[in-house]
CSV table of C-alpha atoms in Angstrom, one decimal:
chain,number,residue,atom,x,y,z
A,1,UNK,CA,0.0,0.0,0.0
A,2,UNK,CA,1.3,3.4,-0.9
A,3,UNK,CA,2.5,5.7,1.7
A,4,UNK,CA,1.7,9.5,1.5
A,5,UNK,CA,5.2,10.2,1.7
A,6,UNK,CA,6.3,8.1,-0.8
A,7,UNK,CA,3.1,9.5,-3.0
A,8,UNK,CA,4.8,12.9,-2.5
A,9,UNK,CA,8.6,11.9,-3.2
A,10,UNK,CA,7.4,10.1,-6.1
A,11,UNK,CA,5.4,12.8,-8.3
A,12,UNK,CA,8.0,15.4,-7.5
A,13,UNK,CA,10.8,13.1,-8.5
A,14,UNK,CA,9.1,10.7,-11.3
A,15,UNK,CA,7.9,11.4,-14.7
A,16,UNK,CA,5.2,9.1,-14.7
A,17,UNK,CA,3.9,8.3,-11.3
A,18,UNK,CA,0.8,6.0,-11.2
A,19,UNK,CA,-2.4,7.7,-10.5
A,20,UNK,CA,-2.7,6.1,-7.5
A,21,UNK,CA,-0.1,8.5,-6.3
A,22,UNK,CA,-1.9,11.5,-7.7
A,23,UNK,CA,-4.9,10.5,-5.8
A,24,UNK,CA,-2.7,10.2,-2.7
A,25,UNK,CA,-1.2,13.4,-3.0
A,26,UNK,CA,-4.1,15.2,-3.7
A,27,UNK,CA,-6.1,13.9,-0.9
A,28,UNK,CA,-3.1,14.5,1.8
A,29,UNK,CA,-2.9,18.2,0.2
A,30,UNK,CA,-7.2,18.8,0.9
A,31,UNK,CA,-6.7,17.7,4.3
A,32,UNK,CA,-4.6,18.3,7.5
A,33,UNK,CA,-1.4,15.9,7.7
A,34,UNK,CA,2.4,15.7,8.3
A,35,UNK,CA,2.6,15.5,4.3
A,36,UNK,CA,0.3,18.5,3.9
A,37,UNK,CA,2.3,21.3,2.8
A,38,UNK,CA,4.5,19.1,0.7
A,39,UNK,CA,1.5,17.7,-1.0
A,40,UNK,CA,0.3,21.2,-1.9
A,41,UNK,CA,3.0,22.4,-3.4
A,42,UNK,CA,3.0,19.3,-5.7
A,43,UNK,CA,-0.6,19.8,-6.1
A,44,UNK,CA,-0.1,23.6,-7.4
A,45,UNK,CA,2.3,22.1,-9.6
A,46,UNK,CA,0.6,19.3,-11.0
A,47,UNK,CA,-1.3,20.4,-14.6
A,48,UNK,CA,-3.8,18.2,-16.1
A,49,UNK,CA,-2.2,15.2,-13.9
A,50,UNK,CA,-4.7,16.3,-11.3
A,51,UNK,CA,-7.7,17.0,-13.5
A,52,UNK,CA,-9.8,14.1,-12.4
A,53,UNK,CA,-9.3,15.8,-8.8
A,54,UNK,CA,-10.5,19.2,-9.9
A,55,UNK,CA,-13.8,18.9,-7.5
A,56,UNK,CA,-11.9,18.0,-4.7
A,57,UNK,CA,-9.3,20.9,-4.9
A,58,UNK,CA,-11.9,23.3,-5.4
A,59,UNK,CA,-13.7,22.1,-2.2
A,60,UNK,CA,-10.8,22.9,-0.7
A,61,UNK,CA,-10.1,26.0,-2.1
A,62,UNK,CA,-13.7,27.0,-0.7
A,63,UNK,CA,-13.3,25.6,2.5
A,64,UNK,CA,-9.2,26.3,3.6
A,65,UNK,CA,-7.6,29.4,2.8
A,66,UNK,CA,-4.6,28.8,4.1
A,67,UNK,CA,-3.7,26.8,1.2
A,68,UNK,CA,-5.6,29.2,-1.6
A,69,UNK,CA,-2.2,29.9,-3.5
A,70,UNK,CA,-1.7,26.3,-4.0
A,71,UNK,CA,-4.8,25.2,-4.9
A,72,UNK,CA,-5.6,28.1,-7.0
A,73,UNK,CA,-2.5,27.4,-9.3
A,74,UNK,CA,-3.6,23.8,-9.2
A,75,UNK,CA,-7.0,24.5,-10.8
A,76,UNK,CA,-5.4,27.5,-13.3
A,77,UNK,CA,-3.1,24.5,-14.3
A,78,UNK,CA,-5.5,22.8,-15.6
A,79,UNK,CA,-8.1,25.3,-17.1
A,80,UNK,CA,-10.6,25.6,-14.6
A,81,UNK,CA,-12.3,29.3,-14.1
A,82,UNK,CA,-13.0,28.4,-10.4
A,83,UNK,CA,-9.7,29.7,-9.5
A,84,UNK,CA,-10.5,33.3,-10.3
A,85,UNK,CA,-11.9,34.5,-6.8
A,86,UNK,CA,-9.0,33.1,-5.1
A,87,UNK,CA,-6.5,34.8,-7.5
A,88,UNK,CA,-8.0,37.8,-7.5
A,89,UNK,CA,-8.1,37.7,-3.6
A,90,UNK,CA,-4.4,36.9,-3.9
A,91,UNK,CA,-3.5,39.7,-6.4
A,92,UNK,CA,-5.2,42.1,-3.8
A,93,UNK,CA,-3.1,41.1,-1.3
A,94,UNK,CA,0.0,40.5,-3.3
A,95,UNK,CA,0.6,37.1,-3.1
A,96,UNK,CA,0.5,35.8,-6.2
A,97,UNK,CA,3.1,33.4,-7.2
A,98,UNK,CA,6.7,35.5,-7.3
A,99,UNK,CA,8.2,33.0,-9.4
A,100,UNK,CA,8.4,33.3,-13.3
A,101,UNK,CA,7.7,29.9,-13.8
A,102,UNK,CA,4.7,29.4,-11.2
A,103,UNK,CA,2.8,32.3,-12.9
A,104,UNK,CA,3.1,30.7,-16.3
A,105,UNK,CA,0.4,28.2,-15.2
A,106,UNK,CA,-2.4,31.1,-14.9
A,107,UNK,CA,-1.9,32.3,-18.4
A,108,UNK,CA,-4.0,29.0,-19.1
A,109,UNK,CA,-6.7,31.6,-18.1
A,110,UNK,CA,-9.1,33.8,-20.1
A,111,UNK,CA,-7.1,37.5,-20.1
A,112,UNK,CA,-10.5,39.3,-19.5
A,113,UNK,CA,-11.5,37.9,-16.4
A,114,UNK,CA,-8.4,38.5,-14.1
A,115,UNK,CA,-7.4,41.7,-16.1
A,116,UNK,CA,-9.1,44.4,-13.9
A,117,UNK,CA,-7.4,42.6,-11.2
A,118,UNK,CA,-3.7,42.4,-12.1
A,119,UNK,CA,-4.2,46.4,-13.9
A,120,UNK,CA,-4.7,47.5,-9.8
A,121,UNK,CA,-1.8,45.8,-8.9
A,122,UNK,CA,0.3,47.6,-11.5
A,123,UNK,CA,-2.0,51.3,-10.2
A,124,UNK,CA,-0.4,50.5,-6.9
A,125,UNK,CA,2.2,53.3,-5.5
A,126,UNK,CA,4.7,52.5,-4.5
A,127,UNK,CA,4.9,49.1,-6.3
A,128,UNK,CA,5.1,45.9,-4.7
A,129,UNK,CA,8.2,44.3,-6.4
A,130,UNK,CA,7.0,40.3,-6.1
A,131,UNK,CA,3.6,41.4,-7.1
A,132,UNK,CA,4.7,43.4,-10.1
A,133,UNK,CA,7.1,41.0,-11.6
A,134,UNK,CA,4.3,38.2,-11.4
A,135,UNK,CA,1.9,40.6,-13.2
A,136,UNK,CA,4.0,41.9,-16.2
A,137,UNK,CA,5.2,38.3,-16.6
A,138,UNK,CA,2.0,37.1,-17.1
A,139,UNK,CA,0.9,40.0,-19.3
A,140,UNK,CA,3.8,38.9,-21.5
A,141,UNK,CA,2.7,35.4,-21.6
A,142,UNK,CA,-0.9,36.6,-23.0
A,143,UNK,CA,0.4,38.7,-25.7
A,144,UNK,CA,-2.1,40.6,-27.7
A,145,UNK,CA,-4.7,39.9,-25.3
A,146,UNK,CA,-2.9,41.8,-22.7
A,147,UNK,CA,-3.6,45.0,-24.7
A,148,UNK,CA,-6.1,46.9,-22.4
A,149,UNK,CA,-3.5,46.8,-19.3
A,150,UNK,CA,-1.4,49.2,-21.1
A,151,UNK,CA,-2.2,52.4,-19.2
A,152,UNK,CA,-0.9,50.5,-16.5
A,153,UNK,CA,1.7,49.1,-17.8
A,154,UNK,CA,3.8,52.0,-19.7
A,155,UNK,CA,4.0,53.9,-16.5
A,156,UNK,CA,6.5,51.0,-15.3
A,157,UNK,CA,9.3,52.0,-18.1
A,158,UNK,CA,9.7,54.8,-15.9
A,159,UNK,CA,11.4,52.5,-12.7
A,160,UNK,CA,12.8,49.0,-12.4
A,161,UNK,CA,10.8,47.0,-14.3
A,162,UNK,CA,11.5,49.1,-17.5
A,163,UNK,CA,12.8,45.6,-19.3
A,164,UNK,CA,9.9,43.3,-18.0
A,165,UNK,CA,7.5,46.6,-19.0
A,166,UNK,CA,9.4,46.5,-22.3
A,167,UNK,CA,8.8,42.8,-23.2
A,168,UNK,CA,5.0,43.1,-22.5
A,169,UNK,CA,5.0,45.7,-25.2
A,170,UNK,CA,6.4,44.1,-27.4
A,171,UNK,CA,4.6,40.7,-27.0
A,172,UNK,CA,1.3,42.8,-27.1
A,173,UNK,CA,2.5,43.9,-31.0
A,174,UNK,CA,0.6,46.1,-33.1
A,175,UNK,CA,-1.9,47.7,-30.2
A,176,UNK,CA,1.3,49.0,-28.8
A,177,UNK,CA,1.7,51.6,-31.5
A,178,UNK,CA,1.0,54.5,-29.8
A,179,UNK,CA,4.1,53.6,-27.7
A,180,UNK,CA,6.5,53.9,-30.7
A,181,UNK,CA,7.8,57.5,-29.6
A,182,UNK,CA,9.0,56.2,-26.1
A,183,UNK,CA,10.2,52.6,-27.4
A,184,UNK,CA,12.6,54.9,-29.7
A,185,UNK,CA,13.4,56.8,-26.8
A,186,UNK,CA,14.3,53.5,-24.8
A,187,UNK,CA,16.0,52.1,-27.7
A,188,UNK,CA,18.8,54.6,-28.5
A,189,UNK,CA,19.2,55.6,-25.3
A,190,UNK,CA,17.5,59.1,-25.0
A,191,UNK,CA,15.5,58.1,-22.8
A,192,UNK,CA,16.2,59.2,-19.3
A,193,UNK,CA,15.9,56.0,-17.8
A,194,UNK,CA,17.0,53.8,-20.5
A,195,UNK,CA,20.1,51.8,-19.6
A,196,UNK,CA,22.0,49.7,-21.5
A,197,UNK,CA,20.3,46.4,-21.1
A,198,UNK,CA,16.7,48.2,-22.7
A,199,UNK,CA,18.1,49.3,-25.8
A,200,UNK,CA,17.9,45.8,-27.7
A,201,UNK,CA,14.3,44.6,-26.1
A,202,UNK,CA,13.0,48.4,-26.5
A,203,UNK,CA,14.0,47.9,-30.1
A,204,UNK,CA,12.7,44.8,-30.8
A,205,UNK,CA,9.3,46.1,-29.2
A,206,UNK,CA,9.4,49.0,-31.6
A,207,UNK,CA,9.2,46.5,-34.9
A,208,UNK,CA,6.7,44.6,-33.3
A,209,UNK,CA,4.4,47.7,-32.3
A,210,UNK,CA,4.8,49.4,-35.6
A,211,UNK,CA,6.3,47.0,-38.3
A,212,UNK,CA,9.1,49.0,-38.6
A,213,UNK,CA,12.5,46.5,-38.6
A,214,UNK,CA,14.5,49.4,-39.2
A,215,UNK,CA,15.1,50.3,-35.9
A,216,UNK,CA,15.8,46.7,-34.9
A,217,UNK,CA,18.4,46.2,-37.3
A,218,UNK,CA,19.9,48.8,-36.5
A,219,UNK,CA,20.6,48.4,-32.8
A,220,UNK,CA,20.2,44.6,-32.6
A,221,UNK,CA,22.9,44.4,-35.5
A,222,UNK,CA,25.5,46.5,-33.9
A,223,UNK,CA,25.1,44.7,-30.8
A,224,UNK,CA,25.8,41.4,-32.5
A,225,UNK,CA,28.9,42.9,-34.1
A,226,UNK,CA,29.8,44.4,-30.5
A,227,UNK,CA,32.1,41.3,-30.2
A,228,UNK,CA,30.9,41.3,-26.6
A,229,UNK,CA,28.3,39.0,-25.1
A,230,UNK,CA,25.7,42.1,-24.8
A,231,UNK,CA,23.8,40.7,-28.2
A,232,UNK,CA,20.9,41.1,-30.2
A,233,UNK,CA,21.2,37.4,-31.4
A,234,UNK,CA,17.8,36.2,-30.0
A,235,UNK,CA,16.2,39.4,-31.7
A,236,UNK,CA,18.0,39.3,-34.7
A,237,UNK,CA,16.7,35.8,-35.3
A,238,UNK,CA,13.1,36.7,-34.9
A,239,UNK,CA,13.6,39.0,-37.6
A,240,UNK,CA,14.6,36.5,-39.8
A,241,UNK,CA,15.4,37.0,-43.3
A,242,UNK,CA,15.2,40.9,-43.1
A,243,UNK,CA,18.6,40.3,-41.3
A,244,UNK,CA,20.3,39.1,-43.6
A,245,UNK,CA,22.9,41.7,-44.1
A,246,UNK,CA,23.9,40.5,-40.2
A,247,UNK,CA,24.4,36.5,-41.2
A,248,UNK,CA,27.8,36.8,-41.7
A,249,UNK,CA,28.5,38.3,-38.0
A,250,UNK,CA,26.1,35.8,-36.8
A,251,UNK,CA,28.1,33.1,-38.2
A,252,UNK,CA,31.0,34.1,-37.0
A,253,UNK,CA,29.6,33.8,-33.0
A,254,UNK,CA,28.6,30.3,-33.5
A,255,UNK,CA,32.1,29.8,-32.3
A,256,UNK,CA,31.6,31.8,-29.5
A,257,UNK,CA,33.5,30.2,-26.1
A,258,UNK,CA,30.0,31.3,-24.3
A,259,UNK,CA,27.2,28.4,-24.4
A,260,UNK,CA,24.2,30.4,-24.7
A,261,UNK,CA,26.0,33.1,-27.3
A,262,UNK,CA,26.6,29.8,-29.4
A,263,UNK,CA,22.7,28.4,-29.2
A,264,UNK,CA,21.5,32.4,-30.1
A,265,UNK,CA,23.5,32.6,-33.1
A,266,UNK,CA,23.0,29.3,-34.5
A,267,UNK,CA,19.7,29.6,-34.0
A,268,UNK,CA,19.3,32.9,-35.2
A,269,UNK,CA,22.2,32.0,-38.8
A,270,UNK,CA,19.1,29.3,-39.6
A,271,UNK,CA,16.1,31.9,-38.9
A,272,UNK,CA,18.1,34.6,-41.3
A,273,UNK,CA,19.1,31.9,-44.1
A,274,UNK,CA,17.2,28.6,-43.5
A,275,UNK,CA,20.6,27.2,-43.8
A,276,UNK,CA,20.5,24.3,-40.6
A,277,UNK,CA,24.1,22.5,-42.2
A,278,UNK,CA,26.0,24.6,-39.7
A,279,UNK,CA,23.3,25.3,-37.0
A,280,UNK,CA,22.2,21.9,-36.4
A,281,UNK,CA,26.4,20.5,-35.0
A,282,UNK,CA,26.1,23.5,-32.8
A,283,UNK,CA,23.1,23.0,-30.9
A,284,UNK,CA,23.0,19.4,-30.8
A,285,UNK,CA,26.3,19.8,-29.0
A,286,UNK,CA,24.6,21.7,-26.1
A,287,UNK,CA,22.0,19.1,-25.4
A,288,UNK,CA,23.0,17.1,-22.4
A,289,UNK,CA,21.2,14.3,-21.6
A,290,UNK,CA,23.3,14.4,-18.4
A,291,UNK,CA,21.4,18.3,-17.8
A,292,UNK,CA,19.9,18.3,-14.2
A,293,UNK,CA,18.0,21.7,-15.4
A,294,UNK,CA,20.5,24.2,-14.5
A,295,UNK,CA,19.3,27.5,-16.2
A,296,UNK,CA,22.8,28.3,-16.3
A,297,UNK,CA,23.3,26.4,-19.3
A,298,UNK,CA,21.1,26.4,-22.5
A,299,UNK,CA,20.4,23.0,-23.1
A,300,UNK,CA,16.6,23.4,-23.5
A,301,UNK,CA,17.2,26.3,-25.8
A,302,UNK,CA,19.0,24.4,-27.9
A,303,UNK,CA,16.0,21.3,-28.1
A,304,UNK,CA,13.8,24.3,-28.6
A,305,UNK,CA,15.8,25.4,-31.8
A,306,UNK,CA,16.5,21.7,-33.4
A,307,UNK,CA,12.7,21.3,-32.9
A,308,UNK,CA,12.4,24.8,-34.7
A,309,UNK,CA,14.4,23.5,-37.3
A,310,UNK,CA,12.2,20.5,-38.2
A,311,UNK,CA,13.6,17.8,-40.4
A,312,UNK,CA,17.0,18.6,-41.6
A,313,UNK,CA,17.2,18.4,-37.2
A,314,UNK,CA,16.7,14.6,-37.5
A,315,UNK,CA,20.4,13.7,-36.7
A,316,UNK,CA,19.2,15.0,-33.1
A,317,UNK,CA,15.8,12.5,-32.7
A,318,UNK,CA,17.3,9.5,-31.0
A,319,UNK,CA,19.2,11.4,-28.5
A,320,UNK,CA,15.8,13.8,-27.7
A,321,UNK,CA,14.1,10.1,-27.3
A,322,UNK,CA,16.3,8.5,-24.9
A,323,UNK,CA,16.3,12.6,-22.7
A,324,UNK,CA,12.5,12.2,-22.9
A,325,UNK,CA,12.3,8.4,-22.2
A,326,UNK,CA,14.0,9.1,-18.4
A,327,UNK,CA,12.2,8.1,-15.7
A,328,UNK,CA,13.3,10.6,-13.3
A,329,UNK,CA,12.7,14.4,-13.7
A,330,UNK,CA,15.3,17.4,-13.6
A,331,UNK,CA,17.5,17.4,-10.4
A,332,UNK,CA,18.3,21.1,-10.3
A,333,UNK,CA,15.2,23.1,-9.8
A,334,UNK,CA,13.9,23.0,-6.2
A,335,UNK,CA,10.9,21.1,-5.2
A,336,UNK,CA,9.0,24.4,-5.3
A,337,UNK,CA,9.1,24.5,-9.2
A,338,UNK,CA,11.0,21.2,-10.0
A,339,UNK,CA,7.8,19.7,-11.3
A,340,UNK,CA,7.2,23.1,-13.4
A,341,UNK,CA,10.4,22.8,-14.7
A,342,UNK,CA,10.7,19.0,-15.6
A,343,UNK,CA,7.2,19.3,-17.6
A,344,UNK,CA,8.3,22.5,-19.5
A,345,UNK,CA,11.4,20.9,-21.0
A,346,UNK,CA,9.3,18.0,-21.2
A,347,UNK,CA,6.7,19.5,-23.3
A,348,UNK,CA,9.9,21.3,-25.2
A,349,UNK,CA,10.9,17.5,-26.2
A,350,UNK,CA,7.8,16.6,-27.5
A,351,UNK,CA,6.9,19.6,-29.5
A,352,UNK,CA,10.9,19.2,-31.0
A,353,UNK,CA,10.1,15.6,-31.9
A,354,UNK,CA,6.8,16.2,-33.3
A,355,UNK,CA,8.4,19.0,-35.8
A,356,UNK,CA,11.5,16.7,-36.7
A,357,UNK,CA,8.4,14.3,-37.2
A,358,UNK,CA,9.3,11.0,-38.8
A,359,UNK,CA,12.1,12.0,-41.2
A,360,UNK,CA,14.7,10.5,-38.5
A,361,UNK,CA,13.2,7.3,-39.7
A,362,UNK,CA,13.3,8.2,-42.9
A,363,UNK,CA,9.4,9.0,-43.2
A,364,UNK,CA,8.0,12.6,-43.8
A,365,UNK,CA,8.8,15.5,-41.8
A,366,UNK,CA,5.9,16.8,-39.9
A,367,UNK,CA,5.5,20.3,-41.4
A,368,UNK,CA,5.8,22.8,-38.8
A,369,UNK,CA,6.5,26.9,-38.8
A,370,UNK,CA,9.1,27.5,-36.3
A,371,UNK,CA,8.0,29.8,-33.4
A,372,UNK,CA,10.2,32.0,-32.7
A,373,UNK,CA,10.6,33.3,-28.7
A,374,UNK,CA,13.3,35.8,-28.0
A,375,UNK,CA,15.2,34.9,-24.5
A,376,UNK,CA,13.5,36.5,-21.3
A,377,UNK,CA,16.7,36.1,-19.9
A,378,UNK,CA,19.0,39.0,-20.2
A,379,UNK,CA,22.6,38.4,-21.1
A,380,UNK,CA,25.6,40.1,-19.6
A,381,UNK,CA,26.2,43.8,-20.9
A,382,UNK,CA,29.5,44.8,-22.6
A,383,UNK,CA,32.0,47.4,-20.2
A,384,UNK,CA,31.3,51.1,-21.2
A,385,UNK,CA,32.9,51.7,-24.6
A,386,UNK,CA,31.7,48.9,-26.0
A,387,UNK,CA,28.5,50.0,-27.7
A,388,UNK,CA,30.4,51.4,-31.2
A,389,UNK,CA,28.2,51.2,-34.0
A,390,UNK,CA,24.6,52.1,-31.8
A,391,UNK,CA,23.6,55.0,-33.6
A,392,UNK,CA,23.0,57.8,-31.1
A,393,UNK,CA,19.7,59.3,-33.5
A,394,UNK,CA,18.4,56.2,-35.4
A,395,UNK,CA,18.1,58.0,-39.2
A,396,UNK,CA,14.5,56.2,-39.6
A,397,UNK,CA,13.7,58.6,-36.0
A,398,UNK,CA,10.8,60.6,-38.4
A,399,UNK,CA,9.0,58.2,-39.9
A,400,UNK,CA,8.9,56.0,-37.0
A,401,UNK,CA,7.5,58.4,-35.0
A,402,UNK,CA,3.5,58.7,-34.3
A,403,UNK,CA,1.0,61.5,-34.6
């Protein structure tokens, strides 16, 4: 007979556990035991795993608020609108999940219905840091849908969360328009808080807000040909072809001694040409299957990109099968987020396997469109001096700006 503590050591640590352990887990979280904390943070982890236990946790959720941040995340894991009054209770009080990864699961939710709540949190003065993190990453997540929280959000450009504000604008696109004066601004420095770590995402939001590349090619291109780590790579990629007159500096970082400066430009040398021959070595080298899920390195970037690649990426397939066939999950990430973390790169696996489809067996490749997704993660800025080549008044400054 299963234990509840081995129920709880074994969804956190395994792949697969049976259901039986789910149920375990589930039922030690909803009531008051040694195991019950552990349980619910599994729980708020869990996904669709815990689907057929979405009555119970909502009980809960009703009955205990002690436990509402778990079992909230636990029913926005898998879909379920009865989580709304307990996140917006949490928003109001500023405890919604404070790490990246855990407020990834509630952008399974409709936009609408927690918008007015997460737009107050950004209203408040001064801002609460965990709170406003959470908020603009899950804004970013949404996208387009996002679009009625600007008033909220450009206010942030002018503080600490300028580069968070920054990539909601730019994952919101075209409704972002009318912020194409002040993403200029960011992204050749005249703005007064602009620092040096804006100017490429500020960029990057401009030609998604307006359409505009110019901008983007501009400051994205000299940063690649910084020949510092401060790059535009994972901006240059989306871009794609239009960056073409960058391949050749691109190229040339694939030999980069930096990991993640290797996976961005290899990745981003196939986006511009659709050339994989010298793309594909590069980042099949980076994937481990030794990798414990330190962020550190960019293994799951580079499973990302060979999925991107489709096909020509089949060299790659048995070695993505035998990572994916592992029984136990990532070691690395702490028991908070380790099942977060184990089923993203899980899910990253799958998706890569499912574009490289069945040409590693020699059948048809499953026809895909790559999705490009620049890094959230900011990479190290180059010493002062370095920045030769960012024009101090971008020449297309006119006609990019709006009436």
């Amino acid at each position: 007979m299963i234990t509840t503590g081995s129920a709880v050591k074994a969804v956190v640590r395994y792949r697969r556990p049976g259901p039986e352990c789910w149920d375990a887990v589930v039922t030690a979280a909803c009531g008051e035991t040694s195991h019950t904390w552990d349980a619910a943070k599994a729980v708020a982890q869990a996904g669709p795993a815990v689907s057929p236990h979405a009555d119970r946790i909502a009980e809960a959720l009703g009955e205990r608020r002690g436990r509402g941040s778990e079992f909230a995340s636990a029913l926005a894991g898998v879909g379920d609108l009865r989580a709304l009054p307990a996140l917006r209770r949490l928003a109001a009080d500023g405890h919604l999940p404070s790490y990246r990864i855990q407020v990834r699961v509630l952008a399974a939710l409709p936009a609408a219905e927690l918008l007015p709540t997460l737009r107050t949190v950004l209203r408040k003065d001064p801002p609460e840091y965990h709170a406003t993190v959470s908020v603009l990453e899950l804004l970013a997540q949404w996208g387009p849908a996002s679009a009625p929280a600007l008033p909220e959000v450009l206010p942030h450009l002018d503080g600490p969360y300028a580069y968070d504000a920054l990539r909601v604008l730019g994952r919101i696109g075209p409704a972002a328009a009318g912020a194409a004066d002040l993403l200029a601004d960011f992204a050749t420095g005249r703005a007064p808080r602009a620092r040096r770590h804006h100017l490429r995402p500020a960029a990057w939001a401009h030609w998604r807000a307006t359409g505009d590349p110019g901008l983007a090619l501009a400051v994205c291109g000299a940063a690649a040909g910084s020949g510092s780590a401060g790059h535009g790579l994972p901006f240059l990629a989306e871009l794609g072809p239009a960056a073409a007159a960058h391949a050749g500096t691109v190229r040339g970082l694939m030999a980069s001694p930096g990991a993640w400066t290797r996976v961005a430009a290899a990745h981003a040398y196939w986006r511009i040409t659709g050339d994989p021959e010298p793309a594909v070595p590069v980042l099949l080298a980076e994937v481990d299957p030794e990798w414990t899920g330190l962020s550190a390195l960019p293994t799951r970037e580079a499973v990302r990109h060979l999925g991107g690649i489709g096909a020509p990426a089949a060299a790659s397939a048995p070695l993505l099968r035998r990572i994916l066939a592992a029984e136990e999950r990532l070691s690395h990430p702490h028991e908070g987020v380790r099942i977060l973390a184990d089923e993203a790169y899980v899910r990253t696996l799958t998706e890569a396997l499912a574009r490289i489809g069945a040409s590693a067996d020699g059948g048809p490749a499953t026809a895909l469109e790559p999705v490009p997704e620049p890094s959230a993660q900011p990479v190290p800025e180059p010493p002062p001096g370095a920045r030769r080549g960012i024009p101090a008044r971008w020449p297309g400054w006119r006609r990019a700006r709006t009436r």
